[in-house]
Amino acid sequence: LAAATRQPIWDGNLVRGLREVRAHLEELHLRGCVGTLAMIFVAEGESATSAHDKPPAATWPRLRSLAYVGGELLGGETDASVGACCPELTSLDLRRNGLHATDQGGTGGPRRLTRLDLGFNRIRSARRLYLSLHANGAALTSLSLRGNRLRSTKGLELLKSLRSLDVAGNLLRSMRRDVTNIADNLPRLRRAWLEDTPLASVAGYRTQALACWPDERDIELDGRAASKFDRFALRHYRKATQLRDRMRRMRPGTNGGTSDDDDDDDDDD
């Protein structure tokens, strides 16, 4: 369903007929709409006249994929109605909705959600993302935050089941803090996207990023597995790093050195 004129989703015309097919519907794609997700799940025989007038929601027993793209989610919320009304939902796409936060409402989210796409919004922090997910995101395996305004990966280390993480196009700048944070704390991660960030513009970015993982063969970075050249560069990079650290420890009056990368960014929230 496409709302070319960005009409409110509670307008009724945009969701006419959905009640009749909700028992069988498995995929629903909405583009260019304005409202809250609760407006989709209006119970049969009920009506809503505003974003704040939310009638009881009915169950959509087979809905597995919901996309609400290129619109405007009023209140910036991933509504409780999604989790309550779509028990089988596994994929939620909320790209390009102008979202500023990821935790408003603290609803717990759909129980079976494995894929969440929050790309190209205005999200500045992922610290409380886990609060909007059922069981703190225990089932979530794929997350995209591409094209937002993240300055840190803090909070993402709590999503232990992630196998795919896309944070490309954000404002990440610390190799030691941001990349190591996900490499050390997400044991199941197999695919990561970090391109188009300030840290990706650093000379030797790919080698330094791959070095954050104990075994570069376990990770596919920016859509590419480690090549023979990557492994060759990594061997030399690790040897040079070990030599540098050894020389630092030998210097009198030093404690191994510090780096600005270790400083927390107070602007995350």
CSV table of N, CA and C in Angstrom, one decimal, residues 21-80:
chain,number,residue,atom,x,y,z
A,21,VAL,N,-8.7,-9.6,5.3
A,21,VAL,CA,-7.6,-10.6,4.9
A,21,VAL,C,-6.6,-10.8,6.0
A,22,ARG,N,-6.7,-10.2,7.1
A,22,ARG,CA,-5.7,-10.2,8.1
A,22,ARG,C,-5.4,-11.7,8.6
A,23,ALA,N,-6.5,-12.5,8.6
A,23,ALA,CA,-6.3,-13.9,9.0
A,23,ALA,C,-5.3,-14.7,8.1
A,24,HIS,N,-5.1,-14.2,6.9
A,24,HIS,CA,-4.3,-14.9,5.9
A,24,HIS,C,-3.1,-14.2,5.5
A,25,LEU,N,-3.0,-12.9,5.8
A,25,LEU,CA,-1.9,-12.1,5.3
A,25,LEU,C,-0.6,-12.4,6.0
A,26,GLU,N,0.5,-12.6,5.1
A,26,GLU,CA,1.8,-13.0,5.6
A,26,GLU,C,2.8,-11.9,5.5
A,27,GLU,N,2.6,-11.0,4.5
A,27,GLU,CA,3.5,-9.8,4.3
A,27,GLU,C,2.7,-8.5,4.1
A,28,LEU,N,3.1,-7.5,4.7
A,28,LEU,CA,2.5,-6.2,4.6
A,28,LEU,C,3.5,-5.1,4.4
A,29,HIS,N,3.4,-4.3,3.3
A,29,HIS,CA,4.3,-3.2,3.0
A,29,HIS,C,3.6,-1.9,2.9
A,30,LEU,N,4.0,-0.9,3.7
A,30,LEU,CA,3.4,0.4,3.7
A,30,LEU,C,4.5,1.4,3.4
A,31,ARG,N,4.2,2.3,2.5
A,31,ARG,CA,5.2,3.3,2.1
A,31,ARG,C,4.5,4.7,2.1
A,32,GLY,N,5.3,5.6,2.7
A,32,GLY,CA,4.9,7.0,2.6
A,32,GLY,C,3.7,7.4,3.5
A,33,CYS,N,3.5,6.6,4.6
A,33,CYS,CA,2.3,6.9,5.4
A,33,CYS,C,2.7,7.7,6.7
A,34,VAL,N,1.7,8.3,7.3
A,34,VAL,CA,2.0,9.0,8.5
A,34,VAL,C,1.1,8.5,9.6
A,35,GLY,N,1.6,8.2,10.8
A,35,GLY,CA,0.8,7.7,11.9
A,35,GLY,C,1.7,6.8,12.8
A,36,THR,N,1.0,6.0,13.6
A,36,THR,CA,1.7,5.0,14.4
A,36,THR,C,1.4,3.6,14.0
A,37,LEU,N,2.2,2.7,14.3
A,37,LEU,CA,2.0,1.3,13.9
A,37,LEU,C,0.7,0.8,14.5
A,38,ALA,N,0.2,1.3,15.6
A,38,ALA,CA,-1.0,0.8,16.2
A,38,ALA,C,-2.2,1.1,15.2
A,39,MET,N,-2.1,2.1,14.4
A,39,MET,CA,-3.2,2.4,13.4
A,39,MET,C,-3.4,1.3,12.4
A,40,ILE,N,-2.4,0.5,12.2
A,40,ILE,CA,-2.6,-0.6,11.2
A,40,ILE,C,-3.5,-1.7,11.8
A,41,PHE,N,-3.4,-1.9,13.1
A,41,PHE,CA,-4.0,-3.0,13.8
A,41,PHE,C,-5.3,-2.7,14.5
A,42,VAL,N,-6.1,-1.9,13.8
A,42,VAL,CA,-7.4,-1.5,14.3
A,42,VAL,C,-8.3,-2.7,14.3
A,43,ALA,N,-9.0,-2.9,15.5
A,43,ALA,CA,-9.9,-4.1,15.5
A,43,ALA,C,-11.1,-3.9,14.7
A,44,GLU,N,-11.7,-5.0,14.2
A,44,GLU,CA,-12.8,-4.9,13.3
A,44,GLU,C,-14.0,-4.2,14.0
A,45,GLY,N,-14.6,-3.3,13.3
A,45,GLY,CA,-15.7,-2.6,13.9
A,45,GLY,C,-15.3,-1.4,14.7
A,46,GLU,N,-14.0,-1.1,14.9
A,46,GLU,CA,-13.6,0.0,15.6
A,46,GLU,C,-13.0,1.1,14.6
A,47,SER,N,-12.8,2.2,15.1
A,47,SER,CA,-12.3,3.3,14.2
A,47,SER,C,-11.4,4.2,15.1
A,48,ALA,N,-10.5,4.9,14.4
A,48,ALA,CA,-9.6,5.8,15.1
A,48,ALA,C,-9.5,7.1,14.4
A,49,THR,N,-9.5,8.2,15.1
A,49,THR,CA,-9.6,9.5,14.4
A,49,THR,C,-8.3,10.3,14.6
A,50,SER,N,-7.4,9.8,15.4
A,50,SER,CA,-6.1,10.6,15.6
A,50,SER,C,-5.0,9.6,16.0
A,51,ALA,N,-3.8,10.1,16.1
A,51,ALA,CA,-2.7,9.2,16.4
A,51,ALA,C,-2.8,8.8,17.9
A,52,HIS,N,-3.5,9.5,18.7
A,52,HIS,CA,-3.6,9.2,20.1
A,52,HIS,C,-4.8,8.4,20.5
A,53,ASP,N,-5.7,8.2,19.5
A,53,ASP,CA,-6.9,7.4,19.7
A,53,ASP,C,-6.7,6.0,19.2
A,54,LYS,N,-6.3,5.1,20.1
A,54,LYS,CA,-5.9,3.8,19.6
A,54,LYS,C,-6.9,2.7,20.1
A,55,PRO,N,-7.8,2.3,19.3
A,55,PRO,CA,-8.8,1.3,19.7
A,55,PRO,C,-8.1,-0.1,19.9
A,56,PRO,N,-8.8,-1.0,20.5
A,56,PRO,CA,-8.2,-2.4,20.7
A,56,PRO,C,-7.7,-3.0,19.5
A,57,ALA,N,-6.6,-3.6,19.5
A,57,ALA,CA,-6.0,-4.2,18.3
A,57,ALA,C,-6.4,-5.7,18.2
A,58,ALA,N,-6.5,-6.1,16.9
A,58,ALA,CA,-6.9,-7.5,16.6
A,58,ALA,C,-5.7,-8.3,16.2
A,59,THR,N,-5.7,-9.6,16.3
A,59,THR,CA,-4.6,-10.4,16.0
A,59,THR,C,-4.4,-10.7,14.5
A,60,TRP,N,-3.2,-10.6,14.1
A,60,TRP,CA,-2.8,-10.9,12.7
A,60,TRP,C,-2.0,-12.2,12.8
A,61,PRO,N,-2.6,-13.4,12.8
A,61,PRO,CA,-1.9,-14.6,13.2
A,61,PRO,C,-0.8,-15.1,12.3
A,62,ARG,N,-0.9,-14.7,11.0
A,62,ARG,CA,0.1,-15.2,10.0
A,62,ARG,C,1.1,-14.2,9.6
A,63,LEU,N,1.0,-12.9,10.0
A,63,LEU,CA,1.9,-11.9,9.5
A,63,LEU,C,3.3,-12.1,10.0
A,64,ARG,N,4.2,-12.3,9.0
A,64,ARG,CA,5.6,-12.6,9.3
A,64,ARG,C,6.5,-11.4,8.9
A,65,SER,N,6.1,-10.6,8.0
A,65,SER,CA,7.0,-9.5,7.5
A,65,SER,C,6.2,-8.2,7.4
A,66,LEU,N,6.6,-7.2,8.1
A,66,LEU,CA,6.0,-5.9,8.1
A,66,LEU,C,7.0,-4.8,7.7
A,67,ALA,N,6.7,-4.0,6.7
A,67,ALA,CA,7.6,-3.0,6.3
A,67,ALA,C,6.8,-1.7,6.3
A,68,TYR,N,7.3,-0.7,7.0
A,68,TYR,CA,6.7,0.7,7.1
A,68,TYR,C,7.8,1.6,6.7
A,69,VAL,N,7.9,1.9,5.4
A,69,VAL,CA,9.1,2.6,4.8
A,69,VAL,C,8.8,4.0,4.3
A,70,GLY,N,9.7,4.9,4.5
A,70,GLY,CA,9.5,6.2,3.8
A,70,GLY,C,8.4,7.0,4.3
A,71,GLY,N,8.0,6.9,5.5
A,71,GLY,CA,6.8,7.6,6.0
A,71,GLY,C,7.2,8.5,7.2
A,72,GLU,N,6.3,8.6,8.2
A,72,GLU,CA,6.6,9.3,9.4
A,72,GLU,C,5.9,8.6,10.5
A,73,LEU,N,6.7,8.0,11.4
A,73,LEU,CA,6.1,7.3,12.6
A,73,LEU,C,5.9,8.3,13.7
A,74,LEU,N,4.7,8.7,13.9
A,74,LEU,CA,4.4,9.7,15.0
A,74,LEU,C,4.8,9.2,16.3
A,75,GLY,N,5.6,10.0,17.1
A,75,GLY,CA,6.0,9.6,18.4
A,75,GLY,C,7.3,8.8,18.3
A,76,GLY,N,7.8,8.4,17.1
A,76,GLY,CA,9.0,7.6,16.9
A,76,GLY,C,9.0,6.3,17.6
A,77,GLU,N,7.8,5.6,17.7
A,77,GLU,CA,7.8,4.4,18.5
A,77,GLU,C,7.6,3.2,17.6
A,78,THR,N,8.2,2.1,18.1
A,78,THR,CA,7.9,0.7,17.6
A,78,THR,C,6.8,0.2,18.6
A,79,ASP,N,5.6,0.3,18.2
A,79,ASP,CA,4.4,0.2,19.1
A,79,ASP,C,4.3,-1.1,19.7
A,80,ALA,N,3.6,-1.2,20.9
A,80,ALA,CA,3.4,-2.5,21.6
A,80,ALA,C,2.4,-3.3,20.8
